[in-house]
Coordinates of C-alpha atoms in Angstrom, one line a residue:
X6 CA -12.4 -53.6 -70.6
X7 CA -9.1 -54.3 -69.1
X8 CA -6.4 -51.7 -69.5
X9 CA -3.9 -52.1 -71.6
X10 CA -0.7 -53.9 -69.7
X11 CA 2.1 -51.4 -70.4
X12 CA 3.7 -51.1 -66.4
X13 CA 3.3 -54.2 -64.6
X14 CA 3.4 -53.3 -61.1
X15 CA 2.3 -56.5 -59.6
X16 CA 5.8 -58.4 -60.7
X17 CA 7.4 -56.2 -58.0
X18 CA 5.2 -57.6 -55.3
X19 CA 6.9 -60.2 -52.9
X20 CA 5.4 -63.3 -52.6
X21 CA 6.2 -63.2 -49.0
X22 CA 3.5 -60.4 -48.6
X23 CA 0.5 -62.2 -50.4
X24 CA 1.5 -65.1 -48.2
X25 CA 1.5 -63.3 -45.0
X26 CA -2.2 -61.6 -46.1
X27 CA -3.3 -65.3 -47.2
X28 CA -2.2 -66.7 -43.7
X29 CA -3.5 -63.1 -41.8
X30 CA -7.1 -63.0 -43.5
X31 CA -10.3 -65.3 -42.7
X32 CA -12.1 -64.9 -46.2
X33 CA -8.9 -65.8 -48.2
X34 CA -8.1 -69.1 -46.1
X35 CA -11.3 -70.0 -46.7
X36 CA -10.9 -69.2 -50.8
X37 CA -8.1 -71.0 -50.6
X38 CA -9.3 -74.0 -48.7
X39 CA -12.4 -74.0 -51.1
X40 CA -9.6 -73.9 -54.0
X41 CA -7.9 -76.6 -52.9
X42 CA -10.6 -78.8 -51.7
X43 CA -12.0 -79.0 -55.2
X44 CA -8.2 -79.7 -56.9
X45 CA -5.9 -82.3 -57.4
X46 CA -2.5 -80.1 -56.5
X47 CA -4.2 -79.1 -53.0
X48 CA -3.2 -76.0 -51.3
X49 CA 0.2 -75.8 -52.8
X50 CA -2.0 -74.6 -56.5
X51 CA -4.6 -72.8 -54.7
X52 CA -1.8 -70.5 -53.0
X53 CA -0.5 -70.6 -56.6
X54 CA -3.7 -69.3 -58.0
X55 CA -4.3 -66.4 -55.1
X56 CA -0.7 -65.3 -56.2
X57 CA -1.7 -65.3 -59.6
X58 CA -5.2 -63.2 -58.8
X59 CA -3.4 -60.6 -56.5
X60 CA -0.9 -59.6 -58.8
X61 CA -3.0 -59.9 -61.7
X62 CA -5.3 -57.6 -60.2
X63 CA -2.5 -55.5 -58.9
X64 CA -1.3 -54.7 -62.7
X65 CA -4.5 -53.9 -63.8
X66 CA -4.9 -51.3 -60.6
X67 CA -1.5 -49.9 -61.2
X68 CA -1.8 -49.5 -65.2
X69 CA -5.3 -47.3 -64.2
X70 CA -3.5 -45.2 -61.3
X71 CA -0.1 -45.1 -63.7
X72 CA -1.5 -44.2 -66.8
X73 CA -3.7 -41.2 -65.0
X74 CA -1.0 -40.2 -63.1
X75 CA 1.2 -40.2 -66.9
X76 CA -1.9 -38.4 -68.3
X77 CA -1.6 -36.0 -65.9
X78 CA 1.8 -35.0 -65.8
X79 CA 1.6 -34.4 -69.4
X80 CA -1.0 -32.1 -69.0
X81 CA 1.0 -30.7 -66.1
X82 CA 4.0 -30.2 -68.6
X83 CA 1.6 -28.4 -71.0
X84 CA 0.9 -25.9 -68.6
X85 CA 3.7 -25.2 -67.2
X86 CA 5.4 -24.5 -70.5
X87 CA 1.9 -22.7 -72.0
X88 CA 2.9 -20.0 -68.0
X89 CA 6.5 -19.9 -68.6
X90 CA 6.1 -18.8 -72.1
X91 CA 3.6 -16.3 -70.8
X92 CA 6.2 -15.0 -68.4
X93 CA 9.3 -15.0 -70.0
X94 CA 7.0 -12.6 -73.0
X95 CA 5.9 -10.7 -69.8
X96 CA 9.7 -10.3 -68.1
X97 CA 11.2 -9.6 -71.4
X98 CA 8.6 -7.2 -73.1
X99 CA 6.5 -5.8 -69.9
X100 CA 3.3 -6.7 -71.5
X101 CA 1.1 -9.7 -72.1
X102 CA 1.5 -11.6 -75.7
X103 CA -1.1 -10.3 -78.0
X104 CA -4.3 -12.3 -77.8
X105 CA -3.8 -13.7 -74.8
X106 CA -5.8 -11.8 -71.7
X107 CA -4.9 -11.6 -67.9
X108 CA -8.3 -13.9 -67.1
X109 CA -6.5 -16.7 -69.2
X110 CA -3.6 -17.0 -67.4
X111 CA -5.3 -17.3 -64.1
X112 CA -7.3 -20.2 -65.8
X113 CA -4.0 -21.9 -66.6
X114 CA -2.6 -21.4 -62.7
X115 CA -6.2 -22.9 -62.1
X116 CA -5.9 -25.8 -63.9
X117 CA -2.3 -26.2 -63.1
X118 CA -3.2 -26.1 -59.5
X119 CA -5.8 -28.8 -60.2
X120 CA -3.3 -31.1 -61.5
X121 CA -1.2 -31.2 -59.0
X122 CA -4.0 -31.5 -56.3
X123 CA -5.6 -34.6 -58.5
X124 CA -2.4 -35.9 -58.8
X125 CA -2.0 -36.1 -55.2
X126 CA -5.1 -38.0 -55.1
X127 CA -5.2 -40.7 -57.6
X128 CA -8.2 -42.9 -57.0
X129 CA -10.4 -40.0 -56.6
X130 CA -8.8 -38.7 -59.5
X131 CA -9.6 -41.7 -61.8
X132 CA -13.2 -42.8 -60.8
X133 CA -14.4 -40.6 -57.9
X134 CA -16.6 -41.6 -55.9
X135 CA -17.9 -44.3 -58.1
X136 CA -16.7 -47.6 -57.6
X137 CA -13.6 -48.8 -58.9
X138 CA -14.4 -50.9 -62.0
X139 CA -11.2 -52.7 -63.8
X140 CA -13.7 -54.5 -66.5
X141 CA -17.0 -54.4 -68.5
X142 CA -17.5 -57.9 -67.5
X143 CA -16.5 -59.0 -64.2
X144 CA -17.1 -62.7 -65.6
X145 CA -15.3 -62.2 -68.6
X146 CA -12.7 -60.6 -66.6
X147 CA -11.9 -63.6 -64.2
X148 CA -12.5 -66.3 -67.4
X149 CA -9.4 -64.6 -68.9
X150 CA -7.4 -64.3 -65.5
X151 CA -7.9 -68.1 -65.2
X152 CA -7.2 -68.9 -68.8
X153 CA -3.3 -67.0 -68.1
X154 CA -3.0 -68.8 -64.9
X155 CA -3.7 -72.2 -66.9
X156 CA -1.5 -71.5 -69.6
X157 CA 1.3 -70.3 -66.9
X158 CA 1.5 -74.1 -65.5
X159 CA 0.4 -72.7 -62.4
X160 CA 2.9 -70.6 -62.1
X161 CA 2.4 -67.2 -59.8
X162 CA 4.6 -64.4 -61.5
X163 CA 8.3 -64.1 -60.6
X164 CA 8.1 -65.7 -57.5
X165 CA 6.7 -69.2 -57.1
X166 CA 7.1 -71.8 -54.7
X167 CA 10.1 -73.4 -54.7
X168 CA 8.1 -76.8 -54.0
X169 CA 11.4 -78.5 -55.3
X170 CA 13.8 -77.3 -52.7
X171 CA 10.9 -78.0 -50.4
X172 CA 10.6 -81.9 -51.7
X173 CA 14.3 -82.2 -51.7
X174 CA 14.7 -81.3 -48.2
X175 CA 11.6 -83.4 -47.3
X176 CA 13.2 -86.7 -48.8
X177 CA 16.8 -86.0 -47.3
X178 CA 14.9 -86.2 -43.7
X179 CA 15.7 -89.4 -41.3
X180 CA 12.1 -91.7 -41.8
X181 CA 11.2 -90.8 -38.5
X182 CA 10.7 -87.0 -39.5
X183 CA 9.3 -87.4 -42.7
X184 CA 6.9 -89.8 -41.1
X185 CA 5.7 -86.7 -38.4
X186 CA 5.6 -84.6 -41.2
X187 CA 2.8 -87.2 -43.0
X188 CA 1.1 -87.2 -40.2
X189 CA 0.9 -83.3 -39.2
X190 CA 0.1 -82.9 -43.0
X191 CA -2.8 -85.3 -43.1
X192 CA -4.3 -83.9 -39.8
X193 CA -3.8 -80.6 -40.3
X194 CA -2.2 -79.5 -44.2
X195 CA -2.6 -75.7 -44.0
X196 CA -2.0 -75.2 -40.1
X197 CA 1.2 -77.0 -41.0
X198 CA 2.0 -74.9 -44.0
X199 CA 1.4 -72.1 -42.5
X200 CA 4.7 -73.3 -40.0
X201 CA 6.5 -73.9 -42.5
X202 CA 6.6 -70.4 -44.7
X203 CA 6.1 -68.1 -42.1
X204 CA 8.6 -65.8 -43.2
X205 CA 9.5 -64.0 -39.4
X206 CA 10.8 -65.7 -36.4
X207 CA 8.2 -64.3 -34.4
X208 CA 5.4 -66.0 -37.4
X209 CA 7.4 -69.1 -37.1
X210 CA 6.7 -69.8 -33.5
X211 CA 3.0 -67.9 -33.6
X212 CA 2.3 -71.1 -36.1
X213 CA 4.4 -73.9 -34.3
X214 CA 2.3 -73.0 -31.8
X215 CA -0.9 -72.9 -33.7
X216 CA 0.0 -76.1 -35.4
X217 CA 0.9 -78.0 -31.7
X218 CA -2.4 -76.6 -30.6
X219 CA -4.4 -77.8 -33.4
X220 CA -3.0 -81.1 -33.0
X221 CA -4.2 -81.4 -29.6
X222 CA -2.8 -84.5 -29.0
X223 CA -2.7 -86.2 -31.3
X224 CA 1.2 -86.8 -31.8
X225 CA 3.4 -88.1 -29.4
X226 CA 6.0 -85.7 -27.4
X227 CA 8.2 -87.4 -29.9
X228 CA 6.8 -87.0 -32.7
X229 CA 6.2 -83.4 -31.9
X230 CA 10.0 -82.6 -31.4
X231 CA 10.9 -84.4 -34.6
X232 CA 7.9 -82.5 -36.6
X233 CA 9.3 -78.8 -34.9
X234 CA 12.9 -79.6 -36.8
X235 CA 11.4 -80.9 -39.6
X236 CA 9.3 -77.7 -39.5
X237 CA 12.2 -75.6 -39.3
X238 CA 14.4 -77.8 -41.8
X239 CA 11.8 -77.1 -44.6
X240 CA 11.3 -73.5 -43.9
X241 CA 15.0 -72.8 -44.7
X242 CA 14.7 -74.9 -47.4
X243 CA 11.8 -72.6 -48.7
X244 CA 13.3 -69.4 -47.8
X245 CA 16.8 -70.4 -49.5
X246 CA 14.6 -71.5 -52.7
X247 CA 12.9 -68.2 -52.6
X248 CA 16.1 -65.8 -52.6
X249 CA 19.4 -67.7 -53.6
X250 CA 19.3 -70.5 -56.2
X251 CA 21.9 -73.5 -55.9
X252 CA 23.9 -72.4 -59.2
X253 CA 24.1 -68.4 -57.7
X254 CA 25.0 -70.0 -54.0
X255 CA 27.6 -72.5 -55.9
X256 CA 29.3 -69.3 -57.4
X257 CA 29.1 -67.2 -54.7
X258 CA 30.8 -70.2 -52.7
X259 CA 33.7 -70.3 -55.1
X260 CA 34.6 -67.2 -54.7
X261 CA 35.3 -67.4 -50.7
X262 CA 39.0 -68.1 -50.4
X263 CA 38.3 -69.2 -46.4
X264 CA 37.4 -72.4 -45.7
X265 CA 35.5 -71.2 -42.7
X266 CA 33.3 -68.6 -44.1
X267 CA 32.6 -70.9 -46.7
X268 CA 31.3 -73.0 -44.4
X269 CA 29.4 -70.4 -42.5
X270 CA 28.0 -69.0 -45.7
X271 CA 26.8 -72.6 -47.0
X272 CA 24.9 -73.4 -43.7
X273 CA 23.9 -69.7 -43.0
X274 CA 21.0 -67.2 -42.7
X275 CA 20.1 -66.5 -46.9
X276 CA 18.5 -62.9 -45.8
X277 CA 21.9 -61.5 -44.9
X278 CA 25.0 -63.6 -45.2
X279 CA 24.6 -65.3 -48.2
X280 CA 22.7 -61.9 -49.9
X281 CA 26.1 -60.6 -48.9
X282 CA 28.0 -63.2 -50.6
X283 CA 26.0 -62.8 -53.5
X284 CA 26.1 -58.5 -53.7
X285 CA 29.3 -57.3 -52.1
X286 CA 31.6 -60.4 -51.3
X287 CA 34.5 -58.4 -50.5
X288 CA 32.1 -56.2 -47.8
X289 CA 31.6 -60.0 -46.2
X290 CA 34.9 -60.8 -46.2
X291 CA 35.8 -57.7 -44.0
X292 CA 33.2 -57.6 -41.7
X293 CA 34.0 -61.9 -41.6
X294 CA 37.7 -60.9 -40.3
X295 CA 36.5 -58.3 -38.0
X296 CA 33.9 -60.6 -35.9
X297 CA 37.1 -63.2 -35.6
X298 CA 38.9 -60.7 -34.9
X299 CA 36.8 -59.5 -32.0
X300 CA 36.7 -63.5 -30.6
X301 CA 34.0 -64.7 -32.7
X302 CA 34.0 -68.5 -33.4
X303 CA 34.8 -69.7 -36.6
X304 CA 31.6 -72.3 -36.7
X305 CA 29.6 -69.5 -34.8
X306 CA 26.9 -68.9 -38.0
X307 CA 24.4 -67.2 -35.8
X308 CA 26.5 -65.2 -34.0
X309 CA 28.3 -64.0 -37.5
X310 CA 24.5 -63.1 -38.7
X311 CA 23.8 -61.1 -35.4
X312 CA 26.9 -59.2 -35.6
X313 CA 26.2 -58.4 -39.6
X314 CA 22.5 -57.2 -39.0
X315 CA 24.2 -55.2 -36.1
X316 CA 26.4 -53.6 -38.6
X317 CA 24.4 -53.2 -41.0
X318 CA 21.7 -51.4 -39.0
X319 CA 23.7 -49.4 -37.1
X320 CA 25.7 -48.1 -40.2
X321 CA 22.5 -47.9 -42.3
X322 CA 20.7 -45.5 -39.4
X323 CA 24.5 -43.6 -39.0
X324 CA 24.4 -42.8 -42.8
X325 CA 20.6 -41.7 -42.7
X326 CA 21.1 -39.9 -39.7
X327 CA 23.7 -37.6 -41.8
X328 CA 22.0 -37.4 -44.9
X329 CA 18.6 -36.3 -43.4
X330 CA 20.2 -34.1 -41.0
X331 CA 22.2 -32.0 -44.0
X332 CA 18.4 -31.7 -45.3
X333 CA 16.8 -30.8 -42.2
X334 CA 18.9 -28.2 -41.2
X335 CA 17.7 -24.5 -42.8
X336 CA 19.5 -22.9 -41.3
X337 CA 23.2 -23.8 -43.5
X338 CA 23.4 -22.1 -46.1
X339 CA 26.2 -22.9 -47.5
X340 CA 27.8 -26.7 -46.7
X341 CA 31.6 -26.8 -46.3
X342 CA 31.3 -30.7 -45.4
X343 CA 28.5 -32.7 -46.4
X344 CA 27.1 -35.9 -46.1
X345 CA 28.6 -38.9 -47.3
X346 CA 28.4 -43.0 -47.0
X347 CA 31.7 -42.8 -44.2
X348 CA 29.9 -42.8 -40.8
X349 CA 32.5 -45.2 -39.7
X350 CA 35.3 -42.1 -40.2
X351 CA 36.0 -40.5 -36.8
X352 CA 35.6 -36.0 -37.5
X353 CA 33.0 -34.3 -37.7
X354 CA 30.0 -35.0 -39.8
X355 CA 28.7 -31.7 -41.2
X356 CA 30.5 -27.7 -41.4
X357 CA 28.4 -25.5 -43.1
X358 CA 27.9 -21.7 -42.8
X359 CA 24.5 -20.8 -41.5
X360 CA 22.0 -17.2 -43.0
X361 CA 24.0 -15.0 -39.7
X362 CA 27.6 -16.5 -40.8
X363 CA 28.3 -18.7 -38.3
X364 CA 30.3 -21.6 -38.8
X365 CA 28.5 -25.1 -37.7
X366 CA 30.2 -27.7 -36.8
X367 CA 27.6 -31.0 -36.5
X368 CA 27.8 -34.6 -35.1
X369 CA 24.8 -37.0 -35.6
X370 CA 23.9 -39.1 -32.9
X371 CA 20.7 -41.4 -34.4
X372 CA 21.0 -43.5 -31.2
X373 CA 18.1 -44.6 -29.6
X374 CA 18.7 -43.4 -26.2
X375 CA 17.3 -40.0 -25.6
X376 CA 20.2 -38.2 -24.3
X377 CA 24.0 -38.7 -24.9
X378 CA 26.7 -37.6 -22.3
X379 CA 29.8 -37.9 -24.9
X380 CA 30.4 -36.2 -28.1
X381 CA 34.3 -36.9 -28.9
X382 CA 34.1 -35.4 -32.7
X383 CA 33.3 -32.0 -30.9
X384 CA 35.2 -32.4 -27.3
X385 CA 38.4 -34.7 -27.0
X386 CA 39.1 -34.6 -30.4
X387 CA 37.5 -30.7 -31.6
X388 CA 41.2 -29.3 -32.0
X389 CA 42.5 -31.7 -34.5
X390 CA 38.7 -32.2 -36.3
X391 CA 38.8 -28.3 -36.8
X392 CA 42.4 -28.2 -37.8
X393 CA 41.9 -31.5 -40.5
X394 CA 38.4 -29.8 -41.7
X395 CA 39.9 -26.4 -42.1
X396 CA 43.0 -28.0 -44.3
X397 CA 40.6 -30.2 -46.2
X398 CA 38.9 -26.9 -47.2
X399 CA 42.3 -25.1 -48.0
X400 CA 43.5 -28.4 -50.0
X401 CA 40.0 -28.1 -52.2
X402 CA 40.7 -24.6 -52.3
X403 CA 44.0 -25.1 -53.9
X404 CA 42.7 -27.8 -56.6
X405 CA 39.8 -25.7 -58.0
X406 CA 42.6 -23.2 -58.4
X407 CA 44.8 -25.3 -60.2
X408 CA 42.2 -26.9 -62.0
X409 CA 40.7 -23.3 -62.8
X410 CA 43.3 -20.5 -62.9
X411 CA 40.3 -18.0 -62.8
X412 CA 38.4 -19.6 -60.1
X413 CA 37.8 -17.5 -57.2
X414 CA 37.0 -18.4 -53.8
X415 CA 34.2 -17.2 -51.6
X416 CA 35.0 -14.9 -49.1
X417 CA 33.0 -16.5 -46.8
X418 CA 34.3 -19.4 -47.2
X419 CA 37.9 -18.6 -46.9
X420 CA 37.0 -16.4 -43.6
X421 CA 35.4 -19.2 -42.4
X422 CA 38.3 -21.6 -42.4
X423 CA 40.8 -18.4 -40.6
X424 CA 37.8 -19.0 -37.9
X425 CA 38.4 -22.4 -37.6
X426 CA 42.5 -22.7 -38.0
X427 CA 42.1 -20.0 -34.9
X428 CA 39.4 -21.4 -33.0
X429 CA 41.8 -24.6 -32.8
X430 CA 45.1 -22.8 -31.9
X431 CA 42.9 -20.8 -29.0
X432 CA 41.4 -24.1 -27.8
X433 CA 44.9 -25.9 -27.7
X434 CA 46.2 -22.9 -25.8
X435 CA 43.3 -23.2 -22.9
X436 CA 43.5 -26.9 -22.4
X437 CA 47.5 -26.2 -21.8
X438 CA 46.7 -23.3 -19.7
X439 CA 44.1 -22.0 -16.6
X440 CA 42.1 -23.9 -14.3
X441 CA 40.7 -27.3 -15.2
X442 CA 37.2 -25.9 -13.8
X443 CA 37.3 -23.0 -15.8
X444 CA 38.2 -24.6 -19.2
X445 CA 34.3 -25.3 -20.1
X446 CA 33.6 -21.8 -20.4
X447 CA 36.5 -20.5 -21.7
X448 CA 36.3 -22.9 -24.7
X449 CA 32.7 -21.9 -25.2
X450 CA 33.5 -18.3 -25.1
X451 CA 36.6 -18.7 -27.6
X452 CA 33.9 -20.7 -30.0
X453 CA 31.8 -17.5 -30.0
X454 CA 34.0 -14.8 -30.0
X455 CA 34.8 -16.7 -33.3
X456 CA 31.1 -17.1 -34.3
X457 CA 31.2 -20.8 -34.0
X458 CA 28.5 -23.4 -33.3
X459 CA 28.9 -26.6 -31.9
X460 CA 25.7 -28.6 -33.0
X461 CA 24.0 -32.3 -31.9
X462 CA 21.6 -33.8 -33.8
X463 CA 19.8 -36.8 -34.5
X464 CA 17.7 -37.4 -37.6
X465 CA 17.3 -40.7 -37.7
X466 CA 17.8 -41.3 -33.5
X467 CA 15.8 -40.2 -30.2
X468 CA 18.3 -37.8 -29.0
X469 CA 16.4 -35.0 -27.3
X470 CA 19.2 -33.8 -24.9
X471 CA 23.0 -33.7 -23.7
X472 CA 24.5 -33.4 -20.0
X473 CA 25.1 -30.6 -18.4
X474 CA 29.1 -31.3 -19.2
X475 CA 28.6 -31.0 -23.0
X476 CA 26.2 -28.0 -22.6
X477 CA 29.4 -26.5 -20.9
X478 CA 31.1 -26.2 -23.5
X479 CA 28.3 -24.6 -26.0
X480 CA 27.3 -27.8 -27.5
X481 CA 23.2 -28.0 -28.1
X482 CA 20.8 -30.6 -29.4
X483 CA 19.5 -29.0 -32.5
X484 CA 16.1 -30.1 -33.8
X485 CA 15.7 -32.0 -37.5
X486 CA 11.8 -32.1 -37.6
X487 CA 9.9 -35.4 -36.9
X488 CA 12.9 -38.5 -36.7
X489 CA 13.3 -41.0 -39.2
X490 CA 11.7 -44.3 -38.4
X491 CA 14.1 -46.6 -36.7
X492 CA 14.2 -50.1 -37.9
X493 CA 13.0 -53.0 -35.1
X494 CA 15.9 -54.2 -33.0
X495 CA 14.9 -57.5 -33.4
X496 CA 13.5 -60.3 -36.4
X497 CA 14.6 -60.0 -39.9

């Protein structure tokens, strides 16, 4: 019997991904060649129907996984309340409750522990080892699968094709074109479907080639060159009717005071400029003045979407970088400075105060090269970074206290910053003062008489070491466990 549907899991699947297994996997082509060799609609309904299958099936996997994992947690909840009561009696009284024996308690860590292990392991937790049954009636089962699909139109879940955008660009080819595109399609329908919604740039010319090579032939150089931009013509097409509709792209155009990012936006990339035109237009706009501002040609499109994905990557890792570093590091115990969404600020990223009482001050670096010869936040520029931290803290300080007439500050804390403030006046004094050659170790030796620590890390980065120049001056790489994942340099 199928579950009941209560979560619905397989509406958050992207189409994109059943795609790419469709293309990627020898037994569904072939379903889907069978599908659409025994159909009027072709392999536009039997993509349609696989859709349809995968995240019907999907729903009814996640509703048995979700609602034993729901199960679970309620029984976890049960328990822990059933301990805690047990405890607080204990803590309160010194004895157990009456009735209720030491053995019993033990069971309930038992089973509490047993919970949480299941729950960690949530197909073995539902069916075992037997195998993983989502009906009584496997015929029954796929009868009413196809019955929804019928009654749908066709129509796979949130995100069909958009076979209209795709027709309209088709018919606003030149003849010629559409006339390579006939011919491609009539030799070879799902080699050249395949071209077209290959959702990568590396996909894309894995099944240009594919197609060209399964032609063999049997189109002219020509034609060829006229089927590769027709090819890429009806990919956008498919890609824009997949993420931005006309009426959301018409708004978000209206909005765009300059004539020339309109124009950019219009004819441009729909993973990243116009998704920015749709979700933070005023975030385009300012990255838009920047990239002119460094030379960048008005009618450059691509050249506006490299710089964006540049940004955003690089600002994305800087703000992960921070984030997972002010998690990694166990040694703060208290954070004076934390993380925040500002990477592009110049100062320091992190000042916490660590188990001994040392004061750490912290840059991230999540670059990808493995070692990094200049830290400003913590050489050129430590002096005014300590002095602005310190009167950031004293400026907080001063608002809880207004805010809080009884609110007293940690001694730690307000220690901390008379480190800091003298740390700064001490390091201004050496760079005056002394020997060029000696002004490493000096700084280094005023950072520790003051029980500071200058710190390097990089969560989200490969950063394993700094020169011998930063080491100088008492800087060191401090570990963050295993890095984050970097995202690919290159594709979308």
């Amino acid at each position: 019997m199928t579950p009941p549907r209560r979560f619905r899991a397989g509406r958050f699947l992207d189409a994109a991904a059943v795609h790419a297994a469709a293309d990627a996997n020898p037994r569904l082509r072939r379903f889907m060649r069978t599908v659409a060799g025994h159909g009027d609609a072709g392999e536009v309904r039997a993509r349609r129907l696989l859709e349809h299958i995968i995240r019907h099936v999907i729903d009814d996997v996640g509703d048995l996984h979700l609602g034993n994992a729901v199960a679970r947690l309620e029984r976890i909840a049960v328990l822990r309340e059933r301990i805690a009561g047990i405890l607080d009696h204990v803590l309160e009284g010194g004895t157990l409750p009456e009735g209720v024996r030491v053995e019993a308690l033990g069971e309930s860590f038992d089973q509490l522990r047993t919970e949480m292990r299941e729950l960690s392991r949530p197909r073995d937790g539902i069916v075992g080892d037997a195998p993983l049954r989502l009906a009584e009636d496997a015929a029954a089962y796929a009868d009413s699968m196809l019955r929804e699909f019928e009654a749908g139109g066709g129509a796979a879940g949130l995100h069909s094709e958009p076979a209209a955008a795709v027709n309209d660009a088709f018919r606003a080819m030149p003849a010629d074109r559409q006339a390579a595109v006939r011919r491609a399609a009539a030799l070879e329908p799902q080699a050249l479907w395949r071209a077209v919604a290959s959702e990568t740039e590396g996909g894309k010319r894995a099944a240009v080639a594919d197609l060209e090579t399964r032609l063999g032939g049997r189109l002219t150089p020509d034609e060829l060159s006229r089927l590769r931009t027709a090819v890429d013509d009806l990919g956008v097409a498919r890609n824009r009717g997949l993420q931005v509709s006309q009426a959301r792209l018409a708004e978000a155009l209206a909005r765009i005071v300059d004539p020339e990012l309109r124009a950019v936006v219009a004819g441009g990339d729909v993973w990243l400029t116009q998704q920015l035109a749709l979700h933070n237009p005023e975030a385009l706009a300012t990255l838009w003045r920047r990239f002119r501002d460094r030379g960048g040609r008005a009618d450059d499109g691509p050249g506006f979407r490299a710089y964006l994905r540049h940004d955003m990557v690089t600002y994305g890792r800087g703000v992960l970088g921070e984030y997972t570093a002010a998690f990694s590091l166990s040694s703060i115990e208290l954070f004076l400075k934390g993380p925040d969404a500002n990477v592009k600020v110049a100062g320091t990223d992190l000042v916490g105060i660590g188990h001994d009482g040392w004061v750490w001050l912290v840059d991230d670096k999540s670059h990808r090269a493995t070692s990094v010869g200049g830290v400003s936040a913590l050489t050129d520029n430590l002096v005014a970074n300590l002095r602005r931290d310190a009167a950031d803290f004293r400026d907080a300080i001063t608002r809880l206290q207004r805010d809080d007439p009884g609110f007293t500050p940690d001694p730690r804390i307000l220690d901390a910053i008379s480190r800091m403030e003298d740390a700064a006046a001490e390091i201004e004094r050496i760079n005056r003062r002394g020997s060029a050659a000696t002004r490493p170790a000096r700084i280094s030796r005023a950072l520790e008489e003051r029980r500071l620590r200058l710190r390097v890390t990089s969560a989200a980065g490969e950063v394993r070491e700094i020169t011998q120049a930063l080491r100088d001056l008492g800087l060191a790489v401090e570990p963050t466990g295993a890095p984050v994942p970097l995202p690919p340099t290159g594709g979308r």
